[in-house]
Coordinates of C-alpha atoms and ligand atoms in Angstrom, one line a residue:
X33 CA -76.9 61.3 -42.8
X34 CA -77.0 57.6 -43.8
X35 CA -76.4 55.0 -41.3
X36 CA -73.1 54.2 -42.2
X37 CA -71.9 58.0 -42.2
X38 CA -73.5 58.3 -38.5
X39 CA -71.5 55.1 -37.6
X40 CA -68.4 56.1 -38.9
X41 CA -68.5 59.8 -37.8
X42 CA -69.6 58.6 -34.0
X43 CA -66.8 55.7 -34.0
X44 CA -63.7 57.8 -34.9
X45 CA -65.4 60.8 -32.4
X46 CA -65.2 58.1 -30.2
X47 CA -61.7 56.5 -30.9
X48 CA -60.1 60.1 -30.1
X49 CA -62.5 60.1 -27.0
X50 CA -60.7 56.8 -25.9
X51 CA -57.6 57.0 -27.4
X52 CA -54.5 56.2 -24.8
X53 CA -56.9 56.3 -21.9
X54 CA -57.5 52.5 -21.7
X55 CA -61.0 52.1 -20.8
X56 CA -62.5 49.1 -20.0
X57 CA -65.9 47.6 -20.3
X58 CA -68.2 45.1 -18.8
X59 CA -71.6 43.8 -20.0
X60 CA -73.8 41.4 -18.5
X61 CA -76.4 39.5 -20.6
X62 CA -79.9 38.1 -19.4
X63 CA -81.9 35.8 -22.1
X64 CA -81.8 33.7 -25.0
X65 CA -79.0 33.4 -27.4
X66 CA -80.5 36.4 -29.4
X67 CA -79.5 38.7 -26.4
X68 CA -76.3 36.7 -26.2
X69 CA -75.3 37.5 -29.4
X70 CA -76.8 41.1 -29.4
X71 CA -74.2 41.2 -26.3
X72 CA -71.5 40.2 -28.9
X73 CA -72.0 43.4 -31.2
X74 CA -72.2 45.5 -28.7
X75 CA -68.8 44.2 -27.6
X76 CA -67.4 44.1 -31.2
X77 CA -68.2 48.1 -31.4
X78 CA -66.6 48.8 -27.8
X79 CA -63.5 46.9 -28.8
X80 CA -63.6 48.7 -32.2
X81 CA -63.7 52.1 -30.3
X82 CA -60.7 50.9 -28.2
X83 CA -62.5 50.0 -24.8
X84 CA -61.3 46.2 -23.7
X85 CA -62.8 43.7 -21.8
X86 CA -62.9 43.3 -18.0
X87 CA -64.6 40.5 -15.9
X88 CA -63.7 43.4 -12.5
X89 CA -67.1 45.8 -12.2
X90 CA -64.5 48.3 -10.0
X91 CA -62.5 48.5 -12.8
X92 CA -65.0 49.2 -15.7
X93 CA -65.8 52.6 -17.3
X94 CA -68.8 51.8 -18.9
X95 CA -71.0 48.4 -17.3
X96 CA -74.0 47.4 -19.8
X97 CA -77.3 45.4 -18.8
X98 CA -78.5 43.9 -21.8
X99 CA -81.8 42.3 -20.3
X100 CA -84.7 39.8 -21.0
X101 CA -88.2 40.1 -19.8
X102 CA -89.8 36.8 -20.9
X103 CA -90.5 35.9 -17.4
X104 CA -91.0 38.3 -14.3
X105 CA -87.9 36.7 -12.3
X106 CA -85.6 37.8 -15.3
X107 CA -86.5 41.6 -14.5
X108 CA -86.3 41.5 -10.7
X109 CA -82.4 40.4 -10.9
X110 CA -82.0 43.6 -13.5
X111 CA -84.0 45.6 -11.4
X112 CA -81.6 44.3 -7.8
X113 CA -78.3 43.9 -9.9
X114 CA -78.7 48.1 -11.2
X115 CA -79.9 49.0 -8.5
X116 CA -76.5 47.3 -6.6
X117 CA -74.4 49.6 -8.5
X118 CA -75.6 52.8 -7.0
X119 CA -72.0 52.6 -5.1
X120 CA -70.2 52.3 -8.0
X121 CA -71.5 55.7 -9.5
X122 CA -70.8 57.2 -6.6
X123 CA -67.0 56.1 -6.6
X124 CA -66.5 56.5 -10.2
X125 CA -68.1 59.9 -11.2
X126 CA -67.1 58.8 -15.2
X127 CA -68.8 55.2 -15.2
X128 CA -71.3 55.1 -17.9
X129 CA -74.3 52.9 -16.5
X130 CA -76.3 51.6 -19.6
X131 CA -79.4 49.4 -19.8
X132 CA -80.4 48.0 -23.2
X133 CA -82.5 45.3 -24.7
X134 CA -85.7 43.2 -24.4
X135 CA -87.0 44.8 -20.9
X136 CA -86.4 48.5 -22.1
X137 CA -87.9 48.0 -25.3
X138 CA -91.1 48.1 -23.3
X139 CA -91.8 51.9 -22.5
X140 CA -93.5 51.4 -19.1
X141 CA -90.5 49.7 -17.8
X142 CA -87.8 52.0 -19.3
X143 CA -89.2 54.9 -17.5
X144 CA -89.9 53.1 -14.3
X145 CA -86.2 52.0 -14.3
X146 CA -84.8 55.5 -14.6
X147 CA -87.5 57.0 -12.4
X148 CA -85.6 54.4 -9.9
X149 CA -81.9 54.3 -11.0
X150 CA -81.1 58.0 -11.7
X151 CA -77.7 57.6 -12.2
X152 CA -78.4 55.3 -15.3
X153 CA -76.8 57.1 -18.1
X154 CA -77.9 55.2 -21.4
X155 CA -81.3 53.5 -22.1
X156 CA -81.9 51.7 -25.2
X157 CA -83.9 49.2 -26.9
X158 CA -83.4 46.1 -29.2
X159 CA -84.2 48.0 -32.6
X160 CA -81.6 50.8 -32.1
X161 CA -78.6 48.4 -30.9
X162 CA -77.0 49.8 -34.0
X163 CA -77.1 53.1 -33.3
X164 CA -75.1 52.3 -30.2
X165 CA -72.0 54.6 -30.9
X166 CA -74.2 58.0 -31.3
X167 CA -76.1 57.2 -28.0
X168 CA -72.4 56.6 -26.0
X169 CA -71.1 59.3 -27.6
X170 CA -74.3 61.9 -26.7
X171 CA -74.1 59.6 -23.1
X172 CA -70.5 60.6 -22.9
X173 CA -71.1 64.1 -23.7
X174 CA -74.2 65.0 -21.6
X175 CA -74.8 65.4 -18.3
X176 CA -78.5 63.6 -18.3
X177 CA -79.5 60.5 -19.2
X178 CA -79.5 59.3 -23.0
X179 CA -83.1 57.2 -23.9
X180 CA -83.8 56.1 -27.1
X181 CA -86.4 53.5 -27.6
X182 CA -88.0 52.8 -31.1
X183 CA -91.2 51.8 -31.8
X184 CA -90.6 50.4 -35.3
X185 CA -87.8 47.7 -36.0
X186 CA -86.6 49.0 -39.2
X187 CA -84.7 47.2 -41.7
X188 CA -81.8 45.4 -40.8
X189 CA -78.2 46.5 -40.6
X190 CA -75.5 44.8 -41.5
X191 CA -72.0 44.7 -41.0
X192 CA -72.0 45.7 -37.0
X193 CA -68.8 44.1 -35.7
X194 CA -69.0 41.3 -33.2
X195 CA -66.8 39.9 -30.6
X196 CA -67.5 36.5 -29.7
X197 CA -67.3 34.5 -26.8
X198 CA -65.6 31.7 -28.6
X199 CA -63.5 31.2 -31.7
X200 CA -64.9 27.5 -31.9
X201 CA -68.4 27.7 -31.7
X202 CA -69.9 31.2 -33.0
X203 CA -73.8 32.2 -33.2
X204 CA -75.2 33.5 -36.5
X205 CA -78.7 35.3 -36.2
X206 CA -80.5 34.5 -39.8
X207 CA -83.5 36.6 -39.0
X208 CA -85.2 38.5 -35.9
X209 CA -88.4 39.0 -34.4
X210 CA -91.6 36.4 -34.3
X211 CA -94.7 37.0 -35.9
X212 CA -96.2 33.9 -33.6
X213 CA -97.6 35.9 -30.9
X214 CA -98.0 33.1 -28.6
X215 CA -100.8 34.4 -26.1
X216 CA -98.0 34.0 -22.9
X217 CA -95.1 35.2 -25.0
X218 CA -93.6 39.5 -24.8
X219 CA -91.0 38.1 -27.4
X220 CA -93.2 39.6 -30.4
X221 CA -94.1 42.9 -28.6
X222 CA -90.1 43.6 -27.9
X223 CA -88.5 42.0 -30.8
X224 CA -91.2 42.7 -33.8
X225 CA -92.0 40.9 -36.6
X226 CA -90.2 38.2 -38.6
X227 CA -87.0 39.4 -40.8
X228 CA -84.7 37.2 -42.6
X229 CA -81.2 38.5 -43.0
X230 CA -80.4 37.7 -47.0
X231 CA -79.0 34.2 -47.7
X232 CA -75.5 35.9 -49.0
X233 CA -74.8 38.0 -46.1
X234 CA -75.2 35.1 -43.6
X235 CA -73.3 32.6 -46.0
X236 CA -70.6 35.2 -46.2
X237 CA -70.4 35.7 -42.2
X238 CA -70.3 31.9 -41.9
X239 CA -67.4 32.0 -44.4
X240 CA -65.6 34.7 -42.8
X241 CA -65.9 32.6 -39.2
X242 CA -64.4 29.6 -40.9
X243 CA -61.8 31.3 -42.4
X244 CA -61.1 32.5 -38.9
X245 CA -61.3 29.2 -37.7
X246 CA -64.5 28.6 -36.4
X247 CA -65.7 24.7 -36.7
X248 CA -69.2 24.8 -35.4
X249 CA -72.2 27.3 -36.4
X250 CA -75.4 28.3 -34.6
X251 CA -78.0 29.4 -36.8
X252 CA -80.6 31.9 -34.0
X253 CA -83.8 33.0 -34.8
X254 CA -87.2 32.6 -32.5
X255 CA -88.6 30.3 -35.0
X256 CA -85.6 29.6 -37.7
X257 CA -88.0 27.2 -39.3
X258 CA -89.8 30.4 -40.7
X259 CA -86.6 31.5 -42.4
X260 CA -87.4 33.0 -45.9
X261 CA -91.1 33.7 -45.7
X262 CA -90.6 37.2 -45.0
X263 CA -88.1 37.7 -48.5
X264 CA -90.6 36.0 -50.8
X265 CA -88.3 34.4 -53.7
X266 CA -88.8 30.7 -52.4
X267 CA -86.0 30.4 -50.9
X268 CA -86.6 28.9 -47.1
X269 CA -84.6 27.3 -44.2
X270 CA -84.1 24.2 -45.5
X271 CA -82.0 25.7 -48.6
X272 CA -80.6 27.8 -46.2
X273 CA -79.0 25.0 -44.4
X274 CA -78.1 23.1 -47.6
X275 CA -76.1 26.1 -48.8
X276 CA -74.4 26.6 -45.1
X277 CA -73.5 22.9 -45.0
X278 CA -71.4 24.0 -48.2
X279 CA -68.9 25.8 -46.5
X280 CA -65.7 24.6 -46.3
X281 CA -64.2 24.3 -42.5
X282 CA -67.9 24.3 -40.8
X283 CA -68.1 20.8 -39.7
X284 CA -70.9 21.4 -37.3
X285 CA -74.4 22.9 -37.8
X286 CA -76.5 23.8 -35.4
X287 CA -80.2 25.8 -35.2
X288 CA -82.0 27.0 -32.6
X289 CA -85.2 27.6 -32.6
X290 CA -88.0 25.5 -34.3
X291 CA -91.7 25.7 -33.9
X292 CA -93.3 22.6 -34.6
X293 CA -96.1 23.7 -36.4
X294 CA -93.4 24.7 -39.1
X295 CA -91.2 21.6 -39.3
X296 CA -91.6 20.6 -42.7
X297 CA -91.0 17.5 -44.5
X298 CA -88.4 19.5 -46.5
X299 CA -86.3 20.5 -43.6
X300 CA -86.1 17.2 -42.1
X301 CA -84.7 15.9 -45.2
X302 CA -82.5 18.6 -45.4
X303 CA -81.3 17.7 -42.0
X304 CA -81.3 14.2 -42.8
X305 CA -79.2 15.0 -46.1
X306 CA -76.5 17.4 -44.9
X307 CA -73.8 15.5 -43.1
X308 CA -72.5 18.9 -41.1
X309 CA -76.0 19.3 -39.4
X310 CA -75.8 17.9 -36.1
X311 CA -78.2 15.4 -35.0
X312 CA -80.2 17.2 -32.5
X313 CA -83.4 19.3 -32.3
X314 CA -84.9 21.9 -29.7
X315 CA -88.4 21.5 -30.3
X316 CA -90.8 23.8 -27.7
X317 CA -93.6 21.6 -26.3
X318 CA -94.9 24.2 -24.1
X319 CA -97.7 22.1 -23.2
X320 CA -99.3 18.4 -23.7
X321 CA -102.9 18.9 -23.1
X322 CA -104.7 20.3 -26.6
X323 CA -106.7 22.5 -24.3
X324 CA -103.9 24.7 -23.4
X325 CA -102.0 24.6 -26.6
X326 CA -105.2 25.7 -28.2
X327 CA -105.3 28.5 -25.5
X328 CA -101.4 29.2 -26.2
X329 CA -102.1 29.2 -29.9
X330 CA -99.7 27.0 -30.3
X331 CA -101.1 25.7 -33.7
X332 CA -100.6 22.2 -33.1
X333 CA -101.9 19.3 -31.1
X334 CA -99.9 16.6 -29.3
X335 CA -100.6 14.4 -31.9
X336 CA -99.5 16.6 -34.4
X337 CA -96.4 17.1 -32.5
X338 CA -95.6 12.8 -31.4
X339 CA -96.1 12.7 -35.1
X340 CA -93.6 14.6 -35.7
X341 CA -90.9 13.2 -33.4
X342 CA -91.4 9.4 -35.1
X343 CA -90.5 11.2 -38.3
X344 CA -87.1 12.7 -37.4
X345 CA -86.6 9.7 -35.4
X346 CA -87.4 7.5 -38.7
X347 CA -85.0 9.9 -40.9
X348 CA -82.4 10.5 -38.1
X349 CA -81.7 8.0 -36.3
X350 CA -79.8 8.9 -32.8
X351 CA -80.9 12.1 -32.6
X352 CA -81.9 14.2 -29.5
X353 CA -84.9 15.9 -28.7
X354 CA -85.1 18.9 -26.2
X355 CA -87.3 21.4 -25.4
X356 CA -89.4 24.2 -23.7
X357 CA -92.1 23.2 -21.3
X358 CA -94.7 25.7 -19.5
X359 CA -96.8 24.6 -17.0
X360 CA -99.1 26.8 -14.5
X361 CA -100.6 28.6 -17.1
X362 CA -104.3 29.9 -16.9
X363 CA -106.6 27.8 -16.6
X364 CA -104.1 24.5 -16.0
X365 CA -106.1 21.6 -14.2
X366 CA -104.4 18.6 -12.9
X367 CA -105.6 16.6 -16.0
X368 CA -104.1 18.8 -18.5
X369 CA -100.9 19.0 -16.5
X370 CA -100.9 15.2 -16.4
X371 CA -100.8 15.3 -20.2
X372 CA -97.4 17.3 -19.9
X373 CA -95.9 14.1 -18.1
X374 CA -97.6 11.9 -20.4
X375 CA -95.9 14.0 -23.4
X376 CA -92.4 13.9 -21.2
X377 CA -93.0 10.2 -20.9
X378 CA -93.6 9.5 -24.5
X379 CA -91.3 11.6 -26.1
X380 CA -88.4 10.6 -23.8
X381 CA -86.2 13.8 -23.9
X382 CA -82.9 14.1 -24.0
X383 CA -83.4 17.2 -21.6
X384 CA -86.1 19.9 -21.0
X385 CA -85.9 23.3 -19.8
X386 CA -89.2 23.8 -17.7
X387 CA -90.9 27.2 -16.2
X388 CA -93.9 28.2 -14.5
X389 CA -95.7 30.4 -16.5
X390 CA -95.5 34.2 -15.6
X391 CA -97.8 36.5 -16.7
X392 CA -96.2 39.2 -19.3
X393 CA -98.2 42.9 -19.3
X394 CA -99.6 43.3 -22.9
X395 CA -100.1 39.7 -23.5
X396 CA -103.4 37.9 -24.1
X397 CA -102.6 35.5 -21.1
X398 CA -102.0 38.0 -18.9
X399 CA -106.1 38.2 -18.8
X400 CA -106.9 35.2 -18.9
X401 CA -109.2 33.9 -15.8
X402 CA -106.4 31.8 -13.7
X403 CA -107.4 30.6 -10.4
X404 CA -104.5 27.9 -10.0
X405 CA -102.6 28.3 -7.0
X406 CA -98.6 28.9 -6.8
X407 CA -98.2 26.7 -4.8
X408 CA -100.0 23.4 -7.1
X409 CA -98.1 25.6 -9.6
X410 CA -95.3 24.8 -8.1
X411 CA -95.7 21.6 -7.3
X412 CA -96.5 20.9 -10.7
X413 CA -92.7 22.2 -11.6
X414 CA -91.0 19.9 -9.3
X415 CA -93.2 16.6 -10.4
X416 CA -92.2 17.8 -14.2
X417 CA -88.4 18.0 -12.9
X418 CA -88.3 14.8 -11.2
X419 CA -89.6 12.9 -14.2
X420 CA -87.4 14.5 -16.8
X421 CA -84.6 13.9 -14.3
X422 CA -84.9 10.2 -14.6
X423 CA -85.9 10.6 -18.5
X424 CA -82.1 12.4 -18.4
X425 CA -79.9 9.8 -16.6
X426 CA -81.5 6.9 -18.3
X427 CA -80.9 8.0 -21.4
X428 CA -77.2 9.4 -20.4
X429 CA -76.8 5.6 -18.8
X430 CA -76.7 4.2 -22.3
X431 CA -73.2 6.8 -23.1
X432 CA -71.3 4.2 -20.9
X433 CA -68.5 2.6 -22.4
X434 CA -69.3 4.3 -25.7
X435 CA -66.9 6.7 -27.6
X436 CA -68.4 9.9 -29.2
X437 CA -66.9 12.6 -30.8
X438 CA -66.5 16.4 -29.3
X439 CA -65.2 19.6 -30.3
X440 CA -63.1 21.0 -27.3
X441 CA -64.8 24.0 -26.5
X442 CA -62.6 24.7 -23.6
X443 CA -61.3 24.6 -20.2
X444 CA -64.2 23.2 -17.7
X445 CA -66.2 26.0 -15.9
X446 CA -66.2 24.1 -12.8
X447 CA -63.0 22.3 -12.7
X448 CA -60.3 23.8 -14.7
X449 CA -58.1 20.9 -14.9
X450 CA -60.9 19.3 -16.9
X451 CA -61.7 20.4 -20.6
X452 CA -65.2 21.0 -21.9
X453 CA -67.3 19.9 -25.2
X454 CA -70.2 18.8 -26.6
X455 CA -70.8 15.9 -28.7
X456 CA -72.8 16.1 -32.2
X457 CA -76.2 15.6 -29.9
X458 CA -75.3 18.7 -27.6
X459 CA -74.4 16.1 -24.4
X460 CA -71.6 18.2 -22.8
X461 CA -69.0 16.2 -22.0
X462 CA -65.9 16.9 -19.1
X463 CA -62.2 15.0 -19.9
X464 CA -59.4 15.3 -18.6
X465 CA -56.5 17.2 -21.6
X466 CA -54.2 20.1 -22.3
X467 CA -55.8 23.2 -23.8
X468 CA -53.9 23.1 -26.7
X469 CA -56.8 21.1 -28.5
X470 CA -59.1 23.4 -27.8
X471 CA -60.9 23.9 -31.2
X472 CA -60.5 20.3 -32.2
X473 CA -62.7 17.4 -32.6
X474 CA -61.5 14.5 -30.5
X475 CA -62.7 10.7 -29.6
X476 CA -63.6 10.4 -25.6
X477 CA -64.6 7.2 -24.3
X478 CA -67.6 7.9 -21.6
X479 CA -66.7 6.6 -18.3
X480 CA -69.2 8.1 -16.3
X481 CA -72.4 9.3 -17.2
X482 CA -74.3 11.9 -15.1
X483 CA -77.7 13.3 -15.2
X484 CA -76.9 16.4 -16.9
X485 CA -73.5 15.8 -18.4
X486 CA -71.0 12.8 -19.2
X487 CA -67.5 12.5 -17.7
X488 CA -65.0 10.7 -20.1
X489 CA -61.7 9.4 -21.5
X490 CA -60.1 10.9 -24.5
X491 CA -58.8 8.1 -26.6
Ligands
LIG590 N1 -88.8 31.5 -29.7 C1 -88.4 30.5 -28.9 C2 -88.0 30.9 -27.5 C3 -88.9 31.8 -26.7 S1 -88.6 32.2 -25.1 C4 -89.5 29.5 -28.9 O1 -90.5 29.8 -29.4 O2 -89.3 28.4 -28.5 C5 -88.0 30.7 -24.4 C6 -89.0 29.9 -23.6 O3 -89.5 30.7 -22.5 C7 -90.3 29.6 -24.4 O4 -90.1 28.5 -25.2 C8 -91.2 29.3 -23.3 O5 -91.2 28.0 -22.8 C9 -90.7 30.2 -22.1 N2 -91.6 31.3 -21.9 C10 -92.0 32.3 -22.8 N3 -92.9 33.2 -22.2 C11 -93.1 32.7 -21.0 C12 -93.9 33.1 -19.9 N4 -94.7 34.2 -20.0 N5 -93.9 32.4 -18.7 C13 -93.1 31.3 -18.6 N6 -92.3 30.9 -19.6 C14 -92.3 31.6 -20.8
LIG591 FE1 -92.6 33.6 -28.1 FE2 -94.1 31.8 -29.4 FE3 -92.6 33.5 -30.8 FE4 -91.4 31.6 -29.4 S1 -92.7 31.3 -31.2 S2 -90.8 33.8 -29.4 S3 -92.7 31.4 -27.6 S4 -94.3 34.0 -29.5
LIG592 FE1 -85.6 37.3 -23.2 FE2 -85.6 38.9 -25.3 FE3 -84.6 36.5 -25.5 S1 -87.2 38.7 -23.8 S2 -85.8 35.3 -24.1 S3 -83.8 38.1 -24.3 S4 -85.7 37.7 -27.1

């Protein structure tokens, strides 16, 4: 049976399964923007089958944990929040209890969760997320547990249906997996290697979205700036993003993310050149010190990396830098963590989202003599925050009085008399406005800038 016949026989088994009973669903994601929008599909084939969306647990017939296992504290709140739902089962014979993605793609911890959690009904991986109407429908149907985790990635499938978060702003993965193999990182050993969706089928998505209405695109891979290798005609990410900056009603273009050691000359023109793409970068640091990126096999030095930042500075001016810092990891001694600050101080980021490095089974790190204590580690963090924190509001300071444009992404999470947006260098931005212009791009004067966001005026 081909994959489309096993989708389409499993959907309509399971549209007469659900038909007129009203069933209700409920995921929760953990992760990066791949999982996010790994979250969407899965929602896009639920809806498709005729289950809708609640935001009540009590009132779900089938709850999905789509998790992450980049860092140990990610799996501890899958392994509590399961584990809380015990109760649940209990009350609800009919509930189907699934666990899915990056943390079940790793065998050890698949088992160990159902050896645990019993009443889990459905465990997959990443690499079978398309299969996902067979393994409900054999979840549905059996009175054990359904596990299905693949060892091999496979090619990719296209056409999945996706429901997504917002109508505005919509994630596009161009290709999946990382063939990087940082020495702290389990994304390789859960995600595989590098694959490029075609050019055509992600410039037709993109034109479906705007059709639909959508304004602003995120392209998602682990290292988008690798686009293309994999297909072998020549054809990269920087042609990629002059082709997607050709499609009419996208007026925003965003990427996320790009390893510095692949940041070509070509793609900053590219990124200089096309008006849509926004002027903004997430550029992972990890480290300052060249002993530790050498360890990380990070591929570049600091100076290879400052280099870098003066060039998209010199071809686009205004734009922010953020990024991905590590620190703790084996081996770190005060001087290499002081040439993290040093890089923070230099590079003045816009923001930084910064970790202390856990140690991921199956990873080179993992083995690597450490001997640093949590509690420098630790310290270490909070000296990292503190400077970044002033790096933030300093640079937010200089918003004041000044009028940038935003697309209204919606009604403020924290205050819902206040609407929410981001301007073309990802500064979200809280007004005050009716949500009928949500999904348009309006002029807000900043009145009052904050370390993290900007409060403001619409003009
Ligand atoms: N592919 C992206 C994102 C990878 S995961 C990239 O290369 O940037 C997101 C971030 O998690 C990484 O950038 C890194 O800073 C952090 N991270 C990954 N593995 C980690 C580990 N074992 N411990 C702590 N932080 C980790
Ligand atoms: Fe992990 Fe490095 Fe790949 Fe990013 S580039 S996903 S940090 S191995
Ligand atoms: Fe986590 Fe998987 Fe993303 S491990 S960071 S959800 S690729």
């Amino acid at each position: 049976m081909s994959l489309k016949e096993e989708q389409q026989k499993y959907m309509q088994a399971l549209q007469q399964y659900a038909e007129g009973k009203r069933f209700k669903y409920h995921i929760v994601t953990y992760g990066c923007q791949m999982n996010v929008h790994d979250s969407e599909k899965l929602a896009g084939m639920l809806q498709e089958i005729g289950y809708e969306e609640t935001q009540v647990l009590e009132e779900a017939d089938i709850i999905l944990f789509n998790t992450c296992c980049v860092r140990e504290h990610a799996e501890q709140r899958v392994y509590g929040n399961v584990g809380a739902l015990r109760s649940y089962k209990q009350s609800n014979p009919n509930l189907i209890l699934g666990v899915c993605g990056c943390m079940m793609q790793q065998k050890e911890t698949a088992e160990d969760i159902i050896k645990k959690f019993p009443f889990v009904d459905l465990v997959f991986g990443t690499h079978n997320l398309h299969h996902f109407p067979r393994l409900l429908f054999e979840a549905v149907n059996s009175g054990h547990t359904v596990v299905e985790i693949l060892d091999e990635e496979g090619n990719i499938v296209e056409g999945i249906p996706a429901k997504r978060a917002s109508n505005v702003s919509a994630y596009v993965t161009i290709m999946y997996g990382c063939n990087n193999f940082c020495t702290y990182c389990i994304v390789p050993h859960v995600r595989g290697r590098e694959r490029s969706r075609l050019p055509g089928d992600i410039t037709d998505e993109i034109g479906e979205l705007a059709a639909n209405g959508c304004k602003e695109i995120t392209l998602l891979g682990q290292n988008v700036n690798s686009y293309g290798k994999d297909l072998g005609d020549g054809y990269l990410f920087p042609d990629l993003l002059r082709d997607v900056n050709k499609i009419e009603g996208i007026e925003r273009i965003r990427f996320v993310t790009s390893h510095p050691k692949d940041l070509s000359d070509d793609l900053i023109d590219a990124m200089a050149e096309c008006e849509k793409v926004c002027e903004h970068i997430h550029l992972p640091l990890q480290a300052g010190s060249n002993v530790i990126l050498r360890k990380m096999n990070r591929r570049y030095t600091r100076e290879d990396y400052l280099k870098l930042v003066d060039k998209l500075r010199a071809r686009i001016p205004g734009i922010a830098v953020s990024t991905d810092i590590i620190v703790g990891f084996p081996g770190e001694t005060e001087e290499d963590f002081l040439d993290t600050l040093d890089m923070m101080e230099r590079v003045q980021y816009d923001s930084a989202f910064t970790f202390i490095y856990s140690p991921r089974k199956g990873t080179p790190a993992a083995s690597m003599p450490d001997g640093v204590d949590t509690e420098v580690k630790k310290e270490r963090l909070n000296r990292l925050i503190a400077l970044q924190n002033d790096i933030s509001k300093a640079k937010n300071q200089l918003y004041m009085d000044k009028v940038v444009e935003v697309l209204v992404e919606g009604v403020s999470k924290n205050n819902p008399k206040m609407l929410s947006g981001r301007t073309r260098t990802n500064k979200l931005v809280h007004f005050e406005g009716g949500s009928e212009i949500i999904g348009e791009f309006v002029n807000v004067k900043i009145t009052l800038p904050k370390a993290w966001t900007l409060e403001g005026r619409m003009i």
